[in-house]
PDB file of C-alpha atoms in Angstrom:
ATOM      1  CA  UNK A   1     -39.395 -18.142  38.220  1.00  0.00           C
ATOM      2  CA  UNK A   2     -36.512 -18.093  35.772  1.00  0.00           C
ATOM      3  CA  UNK A   3     -37.132 -16.043  32.653  1.00  0.00           C
ATOM      4  CA  UNK A   4     -35.552 -18.324  30.061  1.00  0.00           C
ATOM      5  CA  UNK A   5     -36.360 -15.943  27.219  1.00  0.00           C
ATOM      6  CA  UNK A   6     -34.386 -13.062  28.794  1.00  0.00           C
ATOM      7  CA  UNK A   7     -31.542 -15.420  29.687  1.00  0.00           C
ATOM      8  CA  UNK A   8     -31.382 -16.702  26.110  1.00  0.00           C
ATOM      9  CA  UNK A   9     -31.169 -13.150  24.789  1.00  0.00           C
ATOM     10  CA  UNK A  10     -28.224 -12.407  27.071  1.00  0.00           C
ATOM     11  CA  UNK A  11     -26.181 -15.438  26.044  1.00  0.00           C
ATOM     12  CA  UNK A  12     -27.096 -15.259  22.346  1.00  0.00           C
ATOM     13  CA  UNK A  13     -24.622 -13.075  20.412  1.00  0.00           C
ATOM     14  CA  UNK A  14     -26.189 -10.049  18.798  1.00  0.00           C
ATOM     15  CA  UNK A  15     -25.853  -9.196  15.121  1.00  0.00           C
ATOM     16  CA  UNK A  16     -23.386  -6.403  15.942  1.00  0.00           C
ATOM     17  CA  UNK A  17     -21.129  -8.790  17.855  1.00  0.00           C
ATOM     18  CA  UNK A  18     -21.232 -11.346  15.055  1.00  0.00           C
ATOM     19  CA  UNK A  19     -20.424  -8.665  12.477  1.00  0.00           C
ATOM     20  CA  UNK A  20     -17.154  -7.699  14.182  1.00  0.00           C
ATOM     21  CA  UNK A  21     -15.901 -11.291  14.400  1.00  0.00           C
ATOM     22  CA  UNK A  22     -14.447 -11.464  10.828  1.00  0.00           C
ATOM     23  CA  UNK A  23     -12.362  -8.254  11.077  1.00  0.00           C
ATOM     24  CA  UNK A  24     -11.091  -9.212  14.526  1.00  0.00           C
ATOM     25  CA  UNK A  25     -10.234 -12.701  13.277  1.00  0.00           C
ATOM     26  CA  UNK A  26      -8.414 -11.141  10.327  1.00  0.00           C
ATOM     27  CA  UNK A  27      -6.380  -8.885  12.648  1.00  0.00           C
ATOM     28  CA  UNK A  28      -5.508 -11.757  14.962  1.00  0.00           C
ATOM     29  CA  UNK A  29      -4.435 -14.118  12.180  1.00  0.00           C
ATOM     30  CA  UNK A  30      -2.588 -11.688   9.928  1.00  0.00           C
ATOM     31  CA  UNK A  31      -1.353  -9.074  12.432  1.00  0.00           C
ATOM     32  CA  UNK A  32      -1.064 -10.324  16.000  1.00  0.00           C
ATOM     33  CA  UNK A  33       0.131 -13.854  15.226  1.00  0.00           C
ATOM     34  CA  UNK A  34       2.926 -12.728  12.833  1.00  0.00           C
ATOM     35  CA  UNK A  35       3.909  -9.966  15.267  1.00  0.00           C
ATOM     36  CA  UNK A  36       4.323 -12.401  18.161  1.00  0.00           C
ATOM     37  CA  UNK A  37       6.328 -14.736  15.927  1.00  0.00           C
ATOM     38  CA  UNK A  38       8.676 -11.871  15.031  1.00  0.00           C
ATOM     39  CA  UNK A  39       8.787 -10.812  18.694  1.00  0.00           C
ATOM     40  CA  UNK A  40       9.795 -14.340  19.702  1.00  0.00           C
ATOM     41  CA  UNK A  41      12.577 -14.414  17.100  1.00  0.00           C
ATOM     42  CA  UNK A  42      13.879 -11.025  18.279  1.00  0.00           C
ATOM     43  CA  UNK A  43      14.680 -12.508  21.712  1.00  0.00           C
ATOM     44  CA  UNK A  44      16.482 -15.520  20.229  1.00  0.00           C
ATOM     45  CA  UNK A  45      20.186 -15.980  19.470  1.00  0.00           C
ATOM     46  CA  UNK A  46      21.556 -16.162  15.947  1.00  0.00           C
ATOM     47  CA  UNK A  47      22.790 -19.659  15.086  1.00  0.00           C
ATOM     48  CA  UNK A  48      23.882 -21.662  12.045  1.00  0.00           C
ATOM     49  CA  UNK A  49      21.175 -24.015  10.909  1.00  0.00           C
ATOM     50  CA  UNK A  50      17.521 -24.167  10.031  1.00  0.00           C
ATOM     51  CA  UNK A  51      15.962 -22.093  11.487  1.00  0.00           C
ATOM     52  CA  UNK A  52      18.913 -19.705  11.977  1.00  0.00           C
ATOM     53  CA  UNK A  53      17.992 -18.802  15.555  1.00  0.00           C
ATOM     54  CA  UNK A  54      17.879 -20.548  18.913  1.00  0.00           C
ATOM     55  CA  UNK A  55      14.838 -21.711  20.829  1.00  0.00           C
ATOM     56  CA  UNK A  56      13.651 -19.587  23.737  1.00  0.00           C
ATOM     57  CA  UNK A  57      12.488 -22.534  25.844  1.00  0.00           C
ATOM     58  CA  UNK A  58      14.658 -25.582  26.459  1.00  0.00           C
ATOM     59  CA  UNK A  59      13.927 -28.683  28.523  1.00  0.00           C
ATOM     60  CA  UNK A  60      17.054 -30.385  29.884  1.00  0.00           C
ATOM     61  CA  UNK A  61      17.415 -32.807  32.773  1.00  0.00           C
ATOM     62  CA  UNK A  62      13.906 -32.131  34.014  1.00  0.00           C
ATOM     63  CA  UNK A  63      14.429 -28.342  34.057  1.00  0.00           C
ATOM     64  CA  UNK A  64      12.653 -25.862  31.781  1.00  0.00           C
ATOM     65  CA  UNK A  65      14.917 -22.941  30.872  1.00  0.00           C
ATOM     66  CA  UNK A  66      13.695 -19.687  29.359  1.00  0.00           C
ATOM     67  CA  UNK A  67      16.511 -17.794  27.597  1.00  0.00           C
ATOM     68  CA  UNK A  68      15.815 -14.238  26.403  1.00  0.00           C
ATOM     69  CA  UNK A  69      18.703 -12.755  24.432  1.00  0.00           C
ATOM     70  CA  UNK A  70      18.781  -8.956  24.256  1.00  0.00           C
ATOM     71  CA  UNK A  71      21.819  -8.622  21.969  1.00  0.00           C
ATOM     72  CA  UNK A  72      19.661  -7.548  19.039  1.00  0.00           C
ATOM     73  CA  UNK A  73      17.977  -4.702  20.937  1.00  0.00           C
ATOM     74  CA  UNK A  74      21.251  -3.583  22.504  1.00  0.00           C
ATOM     75  CA  UNK A  75      22.841  -3.469  19.045  1.00  0.00           C
ATOM     76  CA  UNK A  76      20.043  -1.265  17.720  1.00  0.00           C
ATOM     77  CA  UNK A  77      20.709   1.446  20.315  1.00  0.00           C
ATOM     78  CA  UNK A  78      24.519   1.213  20.317  1.00  0.00           C
ATOM     79  CA  UNK A  79      25.351   0.772  16.633  1.00  0.00           C
ATOM     80  CA  UNK A  80      25.312   4.102  14.784  1.00  0.00           C
ATOM     81  CA  UNK A  81      24.226   2.352  11.567  1.00  0.00           C
ATOM     82  CA  UNK A  82      20.854   1.351  12.999  1.00  0.00           C
ATOM     83  CA  UNK A  83      20.319   4.674  14.762  1.00  0.00           C
ATOM     84  CA  UNK A  84      21.061   6.540  11.527  1.00  0.00           C
ATOM     85  CA  UNK A  85      18.721   4.258   9.567  1.00  0.00           C
ATOM     86  CA  UNK A  86      15.845   4.892  11.991  1.00  0.00           C
ATOM     87  CA  UNK A  87      16.380   8.661  12.029  1.00  0.00           C
ATOM     88  CA  UNK A  88      16.772   8.822   8.259  1.00  0.00           C
ATOM     89  CA  UNK A  89      13.621   6.733   7.716  1.00  0.00           C
ATOM     90  CA  UNK A  90      11.538   8.971   9.997  1.00  0.00           C
ATOM     91  CA  UNK A  91      12.986  12.100   8.373  1.00  0.00           C
ATOM     92  CA  UNK A  92      12.291  10.928   4.822  1.00  0.00           C
ATOM     93  CA  UNK A  93       8.801   9.739   5.772  1.00  0.00           C
ATOM     94  CA  UNK A  94       8.002  13.102   7.403  1.00  0.00           C
ATOM     95  CA  UNK A  95       9.290  15.131   4.436  1.00  0.00           C
ATOM     96  CA  UNK A  96       7.413  12.864   2.008  1.00  0.00           C
ATOM     97  CA  UNK A  97       4.202  13.326   4.006  1.00  0.00           C
ATOM     98  CA  UNK A  98       4.611  17.124   3.943  1.00  0.00           C
ATOM     99  CA  UNK A  99       5.267  17.159   0.192  1.00  0.00           C
ATOM    100  CA  UNK A 100       2.317  14.857  -0.475  1.00  0.00           C
ATOM    101  CA  UNK A 101       0.080  17.108   1.642  1.00  0.00           C
ATOM    102  CA  UNK A 102       1.132  20.249  -0.221  1.00  0.00           C
ATOM    103  CA  UNK A 103       0.625  18.594  -3.609  1.00  0.00           C
ATOM    104  CA  UNK A 104      -2.342  16.392  -2.802  1.00  0.00           C
ATOM    105  CA  UNK A 105      -4.616  18.862  -1.009  1.00  0.00           C
ATOM    106  CA  UNK A 106      -5.161  21.169  -4.026  1.00  0.00           C
ATOM    107  CA  UNK A 107      -5.690  18.111  -6.244  1.00  0.00           C
ATOM    108  CA  UNK A 108      -8.255  16.560  -3.887  1.00  0.00           C
ATOM    109  CA  UNK A 109      -9.991  19.925  -3.450  1.00  0.00           C
ATOM    110  CA  UNK A 110     -10.207  20.463  -7.201  1.00  0.00           C
ATOM    111  CA  UNK A 111     -11.556  16.947  -7.796  1.00  0.00           C
ATOM    112  CA  UNK A 112     -14.192  17.337  -5.068  1.00  0.00           C
ATOM    113  CA  UNK A 113     -15.371  20.656  -6.518  1.00  0.00           C
ATOM    114  CA  UNK A 114     -15.486  19.424 -10.129  1.00  0.00           C
ATOM    115  CA  UNK A 115     -18.570  18.394 -12.080  1.00  0.00           C
ATOM    116  CA  UNK A 116     -19.580  14.731 -11.596  1.00  0.00           C
ATOM    117  CA  UNK A 117     -18.429  13.634 -15.086  1.00  0.00           C
ATOM    118  CA  UNK A 118     -15.099  15.432 -14.752  1.00  0.00           C
ATOM    119  CA  UNK A 119     -14.748  14.176 -11.188  1.00  0.00           C
ATOM    120  CA  UNK A 120     -15.055  10.542 -12.268  1.00  0.00           C
ATOM    121  CA  UNK A 121     -12.426  11.018 -14.970  1.00  0.00           C
ATOM    122  CA  UNK A 122     -10.011  12.687 -12.553  1.00  0.00           C
ATOM    123  CA  UNK A 123     -10.514   9.926  -9.995  1.00  0.00           C
ATOM    124  CA  UNK A 124      -9.766   7.374 -12.703  1.00  0.00           C
ATOM    125  CA  UNK A 125      -6.497   9.158 -13.460  1.00  0.00           C
ATOM    126  CA  UNK A 126      -5.588   9.060  -9.756  1.00  0.00           C
ATOM    127  CA  UNK A 127      -6.347   5.344  -9.441  1.00  0.00           C
ATOM    128  CA  UNK A 128      -4.871   4.371 -12.830  1.00  0.00           C
ATOM    129  CA  UNK A 129      -1.276   3.840 -11.576  1.00  0.00           C
ATOM    130  CA  UNK A 130      -2.521   1.051  -9.274  1.00  0.00           C
ATOM    131  CA  UNK A 131      -3.344  -0.989 -12.379  1.00  0.00           C
ATOM    132  CA  UNK A 132       0.355  -1.584 -12.974  1.00  0.00           C
ATOM    133  CA  UNK A 133       3.008  -3.134 -10.739  1.00  0.00           C
ATOM    134  CA  UNK A 134       4.863  -0.888  -8.298  1.00  0.00           C
ATOM    135  CA  UNK A 135       8.134  -2.391  -9.474  1.00  0.00           C
ATOM    136  CA  UNK A 136       7.428  -1.439 -13.083  1.00  0.00           C
ATOM    137  CA  UNK A 137       6.495   2.110 -12.092  1.00  0.00           C
ATOM    138  CA  UNK A 138       9.704   2.547 -10.094  1.00  0.00           C
ATOM    139  CA  UNK A 139      11.759   1.137 -12.958  1.00  0.00           C
ATOM    140  CA  UNK A 140      10.087   3.702 -15.218  1.00  0.00           C
ATOM    141  CA  UNK A 141      11.396   6.459 -12.947  1.00  0.00           C
ATOM    142  CA  UNK A 142      14.873   4.928 -13.249  1.00  0.00           C
ATOM    143  CA  UNK A 143      14.658   5.458 -17.006  1.00  0.00           C
ATOM    144  CA  UNK A 144      13.417   9.010 -16.518  1.00  0.00           C
ATOM    145  CA  UNK A 145      15.876  10.219 -13.861  1.00  0.00           C
ATOM    146  CA  UNK A 146      19.197   8.601 -14.812  1.00  0.00           C
ATOM    147  CA  UNK A 147      21.903  10.754 -16.415  1.00  0.00           C
ATOM    148  CA  UNK A 148      21.122   9.604 -19.945  1.00  0.00           C
ATOM    149  CA  UNK A 149      17.424   9.328 -19.165  1.00  0.00           C
ATOM    150  CA  UNK A 150      14.375  11.038 -20.573  1.00  0.00           C
ATOM    151  CA  UNK A 151      14.421  14.080 -18.268  1.00  0.00           C
ATOM    152  CA  UNK A 152      18.055  15.060 -18.852  1.00  0.00           C
ATOM    153  CA  UNK A 153      17.819  14.474 -22.617  1.00  0.00           C
ATOM    154  CA  UNK A 154      14.693  16.641 -22.759  1.00  0.00           C
ATOM    155  CA  UNK A 155      16.309  19.484 -20.764  1.00  0.00           C
ATOM    156  CA  UNK A 156      19.465  19.339 -22.918  1.00  0.00           C
ATOM    157  CA  UNK A 157      17.313  19.402 -26.072  1.00  0.00           C
ATOM    158  CA  UNK A 158      15.523  22.520 -24.756  1.00  0.00           C
ATOM    159  CA  UNK A 159      18.884  24.130 -23.999  1.00  0.00           C
ATOM    160  CA  UNK A 160      18.111  24.545 -20.303  1.00  0.00           C
ATOM    161  CA  UNK A 161      21.217  22.591 -19.246  1.00  0.00           C
ATOM    162  CA  UNK A 162      24.500  21.613 -20.921  1.00  0.00           C
ATOM    163  CA  UNK A 163      25.404  18.602 -18.784  1.00  0.00           C
ATOM    164  CA  UNK A 164      23.105  16.009 -17.181  1.00  0.00           C
ATOM    165  CA  UNK A 165      21.772  16.753 -13.697  1.00  0.00           C
ATOM    166  CA  UNK A 166      22.692  14.174 -11.048  1.00  0.00           C
ATOM    167  CA  UNK A 167      19.279  13.084  -9.807  1.00  0.00           C
ATOM    168  CA  UNK A 168      19.373   9.303 -10.036  1.00  0.00           C
ATOM    169  CA  UNK A 169      20.853   7.559  -6.979  1.00  0.00           C
ATOM    170  CA  UNK A 170      20.220  10.586  -4.738  1.00  0.00           C
ATOM    171  CA  UNK A 171      17.726  11.416  -1.999  1.00  0.00           C
ATOM    172  CA  UNK A 172      15.874  13.665  -4.463  1.00  0.00           C
ATOM    173  CA  UNK A 173      15.125  10.649  -6.665  1.00  0.00           C
ATOM    174  CA  UNK A 174      13.850   8.757  -3.621  1.00  0.00           C
ATOM    175  CA  UNK A 175      11.547  11.645  -2.661  1.00  0.00           C
ATOM    176  CA  UNK A 176      10.209  11.799  -6.231  1.00  0.00           C
ATOM    177  CA  UNK A 177       9.487   8.086  -6.177  1.00  0.00           C
ATOM    178  CA  UNK A 178       7.875   8.194  -2.734  1.00  0.00           C
ATOM    179  CA  UNK A 179       5.668  11.192  -3.516  1.00  0.00           C
ATOM    180  CA  UNK A 180       4.584   9.703  -6.839  1.00  0.00           C
ATOM    181  CA  UNK A 181       3.796   6.328  -5.272  1.00  0.00           C
ATOM    182  CA  UNK A 182       1.925   7.467  -2.167  1.00  0.00           C
ATOM    183  CA  UNK A 183       0.133  10.544  -3.522  1.00  0.00           C
ATOM    184  CA  UNK A 184      -3.096   8.593  -4.291  1.00  0.00           C
ATOM    185  CA  UNK A 185      -3.164   7.284  -0.706  1.00  0.00           C
ATOM    186  CA  UNK A 186      -3.501  10.886   0.472  1.00  0.00           C
ATOM    187  CA  UNK A 187      -5.850  12.157  -2.225  1.00  0.00           C
ATOM    188  CA  UNK A 188      -8.550   9.495  -1.933  1.00  0.00           C
ATOM    189  CA  UNK A 189      -9.440   9.803   1.804  1.00  0.00           C
ATOM    190  CA  UNK A 190      -9.199  13.600   1.648  1.00  0.00           C
ATOM    191  CA  UNK A 191     -11.397  13.674  -1.453  1.00  0.00           C
ATOM    192  CA  UNK A 192     -14.013  11.589   0.365  1.00  0.00           C
ATOM    193  CA  UNK A 193     -13.944  14.003   3.313  1.00  0.00           C
ATOM    194  CA  UNK A 194     -14.247  17.100   1.106  1.00  0.00           C
ATOM    195  CA  UNK A 195     -17.074  15.556  -0.889  1.00  0.00           C
ATOM    196  CA  UNK A 196     -19.130  15.094   2.300  1.00  0.00           C
ATOM    197  CA  UNK A 197     -18.600  18.701   3.368  1.00  0.00           C
ATOM    198  CA  UNK A 198     -21.919  20.482   3.917  1.00  0.00           C
ATOM    199  CA  UNK A 199     -22.246  22.976   1.066  1.00  0.00           C
ATOM    200  CA  UNK A 200     -24.743  25.007   3.090  1.00  0.00           C
ATOM    201  CA  UNK A 201     -21.958  26.142   5.418  1.00  0.00           C
ATOM    202  CA  UNK A 202     -20.011  27.565   2.499  1.00  0.00           C
ATOM    203  CA  UNK A 203     -23.126  29.233   1.083  1.00  0.00           C
ATOM    204  CA  UNK A 204     -23.927  30.787   4.464  1.00  0.00           C
ATOM    205  CA  UNK A 205     -20.390  32.159   4.766  1.00  0.00           C
ATOM    206  CA  UNK A 206     -20.651  33.631   1.284  1.00  0.00           C
ATOM    207  CA  UNK A 207     -24.019  35.238   2.080  1.00  0.00           C
ATOM    208  CA  UNK A 208     -22.495  36.806   5.193  1.00  0.00           C
ATOM    209  CA  UNK A 209     -19.792  38.451   3.089  1.00  0.00           C
ATOM    210  CA  UNK A 210     -16.854  36.119   3.721  1.00  0.00           C
ATOM    211  CA  UNK A 211     -14.253  36.039   0.963  1.00  0.00           C
ATOM    212  CA  UNK A 212     -13.419  32.653  -0.646  1.00  0.00           C
ATOM    213  CA  UNK A 213      -9.973  32.455   0.954  1.00  0.00           C
ATOM    214  CA  UNK A 214     -11.397  33.311   4.382  1.00  0.00           C
ATOM    215  CA  UNK A 215     -14.121  30.691   3.913  1.00  0.00           C
ATOM    216  CA  UNK A 216     -11.481  28.118   3.060  1.00  0.00           C
ATOM    217  CA  UNK A 217      -9.336  28.924   6.114  1.00  0.00           C
ATOM    218  CA  UNK A 218     -12.183  29.075   8.626  1.00  0.00           C
ATOM    219  CA  UNK A 219     -14.571  26.384   7.344  1.00  0.00           C
ATOM    220  CA  UNK A 220     -13.163  24.056   4.670  1.00  0.00           C
ATOM    221  CA  UNK A 221      -9.697  23.525   6.121  1.00  0.00           C
ATOM    222  CA  UNK A 222     -10.771  22.777   9.739  1.00  0.00           C
ATOM    223  CA  UNK A 223     -13.557  20.443   8.626  1.00  0.00           C
ATOM    224  CA  UNK A 224     -11.209  18.601   6.263  1.00  0.00           C
ATOM    225  CA  UNK A 225      -8.557  17.913   8.905  1.00  0.00           C
ATOM    226  CA  UNK A 226      -9.794  14.333   9.600  1.00  0.00           C
ATOM    227  CA  UNK A 227      -9.231  13.561   5.925  1.00  0.00           C
ATOM    228  CA  UNK A 228      -5.811  15.225   6.011  1.00  0.00           C
ATOM    229  CA  UNK A 229      -4.770  13.235   9.081  1.00  0.00           C
ATOM    230  CA  UNK A 230      -6.061   9.960   7.633  1.00  0.00           C
ATOM    231  CA  UNK A 231      -4.225  10.545   4.359  1.00  0.00           C
ATOM    232  CA  UNK A 232      -1.047  11.569   6.174  1.00  0.00           C
ATOM    233  CA  UNK A 233      -1.108   8.380   8.249  1.00  0.00           C
ATOM    234  CA  UNK A 234      -1.603   6.283   5.105  1.00  0.00           C
ATOM    235  CA  UNK A 235       1.489   7.948   3.632  1.00  0.00           C
ATOM    236  CA  UNK A 236       3.768   8.188   6.663  1.00  0.00           C
ATOM    237  CA  UNK A 237       3.388   4.647   8.018  1.00  0.00           C
ATOM    238  CA  UNK A 238       4.297   2.634   4.885  1.00  0.00           C
ATOM    239  CA  UNK A 239       6.970   5.141   3.857  1.00  0.00           C
ATOM    240  CA  UNK A 240       8.976   4.493   7.033  1.00  0.00           C
ATOM    241  CA  UNK A 241       9.456   0.840   6.109  1.00  0.00           C
ATOM    242  CA  UNK A 242       9.776   1.328   2.350  1.00  0.00           C
ATOM    243  CA  UNK A 243      12.378  -0.874   0.674  1.00  0.00           C
ATOM    244  CA  UNK A 244      11.825  -1.018  -3.108  1.00  0.00           C
ATOM    245  CA  UNK A 245      12.001   2.718  -3.868  1.00  0.00           C
ATOM    246  CA  UNK A 246      15.172   3.503  -1.826  1.00  0.00           C
ATOM    247  CA  UNK A 247      16.833   0.379  -3.227  1.00  0.00           C
ATOM    248  CA  UNK A 248      16.162   1.246  -6.887  1.00  0.00           C
ATOM    249  CA  UNK A 249      16.358   5.048  -6.816  1.00  0.00           C
ATOM    250  CA  UNK A 250      18.563   5.825  -3.808  1.00  0.00           C
ATOM    251  CA  UNK A 251      22.321   5.849  -3.463  1.00  0.00           C
ATOM    252  CA  UNK A 252      24.552   3.912  -1.126  1.00  0.00           C
ATOM    253  CA  UNK A 253      24.109   6.567   1.571  1.00  0.00           C
ATOM    254  CA  UNK A 254      20.294   6.426   1.346  1.00  0.00           C
ATOM    255  CA  UNK A 255      19.976   3.908   4.137  1.00  0.00           C
ATOM    256  CA  UNK A 256      16.430   3.357   5.363  1.00  0.00           C
ATOM    257  CA  UNK A 257      15.186   0.815   7.845  1.00  0.00           C
ATOM    258  CA  UNK A 258      13.648  -1.387   5.148  1.00  0.00           C
ATOM    259  CA  UNK A 259      17.066  -1.884   3.545  1.00  0.00           C
ATOM    260  CA  UNK A 260      18.568  -2.630   6.962  1.00  0.00           C
ATOM    261  CA  UNK A 261      16.030  -5.395   7.576  1.00  0.00           C
ATOM    262  CA  UNK A 262      16.625  -6.860   4.127  1.00  0.00           C
ATOM    263  CA  UNK A 263      20.395  -6.953   4.698  1.00  0.00           C
ATOM    264  CA  UNK A 264      20.028  -8.540   8.123  1.00  0.00           C
ATOM    265  CA  UNK A 265      17.580 -11.191   6.915  1.00  0.00           C
ATOM    266  CA  UNK A 266      19.051 -12.182   3.532  1.00  0.00           C
ATOM    267  CA  UNK A 267      22.668 -10.975   3.479  1.00  0.00           C
ATOM    268  CA  UNK A 268      23.848 -11.532   7.053  1.00  0.00           C
ATOM    269  CA  UNK A 269      21.204 -14.181   7.894  1.00  0.00           C
ATOM    270  CA  UNK A 270      20.878 -12.590  11.339  1.00  0.00           C
ATOM    271  CA  UNK A 271      17.182 -13.127  11.933  1.00  0.00           C
ATOM    272  CA  UNK A 272      17.081 -12.040  15.614  1.00  0.00           C
ATOM    273  CA  UNK A 273      18.562  -8.613  14.817  1.00  0.00           C
ATOM    274  CA  UNK A 274      16.258  -8.204  11.821  1.00  0.00           C
ATOM    275  CA  UNK A 275      13.275  -9.161  13.980  1.00  0.00           C
ATOM    276  CA  UNK A 276      14.341  -6.646  16.644  1.00  0.00           C
ATOM    277  CA  UNK A 277      14.545  -3.963  13.938  1.00  0.00           C
ATOM    278  CA  UNK A 278      10.997  -4.839  12.849  1.00  0.00           C
ATOM    279  CA  UNK A 279       9.631  -4.789  16.412  1.00  0.00           C
ATOM    280  CA  UNK A 280      11.096  -1.351  17.168  1.00  0.00           C
ATOM    281  CA  UNK A 281       9.777  -0.026  13.867  1.00  0.00           C
ATOM    282  CA  UNK A 282       6.276  -1.288  14.657  1.00  0.00           C
ATOM    283  CA  UNK A 283       6.404   0.353  18.086  1.00  0.00           C
ATOM    284  CA  UNK A 284       7.504   3.631  16.506  1.00  0.00           C
ATOM    285  CA  UNK A 285       4.610   3.501  14.051  1.00  0.00           C
ATOM    286  CA  UNK A 286       2.132   2.807  16.841  1.00  0.00           C
ATOM    287  CA  UNK A 287       2.805   6.260  18.344  1.00  0.00           C
ATOM    288  CA  UNK A 288       1.208   8.298  15.500  1.00  0.00           C
ATOM    289  CA  UNK A 289      -1.653   5.786  15.334  1.00  0.00           C
ATOM    290  CA  UNK A 290      -2.381   6.202  19.049  1.00  0.00           C
ATOM    291  CA  UNK A 291      -2.209  10.000  18.719  1.00  0.00           C
ATOM    292  CA  UNK A 292      -4.589   9.907  15.771  1.00  0.00           C
ATOM    293  CA  UNK A 293      -7.007   7.599  17.594  1.00  0.00           C
ATOM    294  CA  UNK A 294      -6.924   9.850  20.671  1.00  0.00           C
ATOM    295  CA  UNK A 295      -7.636  12.964  18.577  1.00  0.00           C
ATOM    296  CA  UNK A 296     -10.554  11.232  16.839  1.00  0.00           C
ATOM    297  CA  UNK A 297     -11.991  10.163  20.196  1.00  0.00           C
ATOM    298  CA  UNK A 298     -11.764  13.720  21.493  1.00  0.00           C
ATOM    299  CA  UNK A 299     -13.540  15.038  18.398  1.00  0.00           C
ATOM    300  CA  UNK A 300     -16.344  12.509  18.825  1.00  0.00           C
ATOM    301  CA  UNK A 301     -16.764  13.508  22.470  1.00  0.00           C
ATOM    302  CA  UNK A 302     -16.963  17.184  21.532  1.00  0.00           C
ATOM    303  CA  UNK A 303     -19.600  16.431  18.900  1.00  0.00           C
TER     304      UNK A 303
END
């Protein structure tokens, strides 16, 4: 006899399955669909018209032709401009991530160890920059860093320097802007991780005679590594494709991949090459994500 009740339970979606439908739908609509559109354009040929690229599939005289043009990808690996832009973007993103880690870890640690009232105020100060536009904040740094800006005038008034320091339109200005912009993205996940740290482990280490620095190195730092990695990923990934900060604070030789894509899309109107640049950049960013996911899976297995 057929057990209709058991059969109905098998074919009826559970609450867990229903709960994951919205995030998966979001990823499909706003991540996978745009990615495949860009991927399709990257294999097209640049043409004059609307849209400014050829169709991949053509039907002529009863024959369906599929034409995949690889000129964009070949150009990326043969033109020194694109190679330099990729290397420079990865270099600047890596240095920014290191600087943010060195600055953000003590800040997150101090906030997590503060009293609740002080902690809330410090968190507000960290989040406060998000209440204003990124463009306005970067423009503010233009006024601070330029030769006749606030920083140079203040240093000249103190007598520290006699002539303005060339900071604006240099890589240093770009690093300042990147660190300032992405520092909260590192602090917040690390703060959450440190706040959940079991205080009993620290108390036990102290009772056993461990010094504070030794306790930090052997207990706090290893247990906070998931927060460090999460914050580093949140900084590194968007920094690679950053456009606004290098454009406003960097010089002509500060050529990052975001500026390359902008030039190819809007200046040269070469959409296939720009799409190929975007596809390669996405593939490059998938590598640290896969490494992070693998490390998290290993940690969960060990636990």
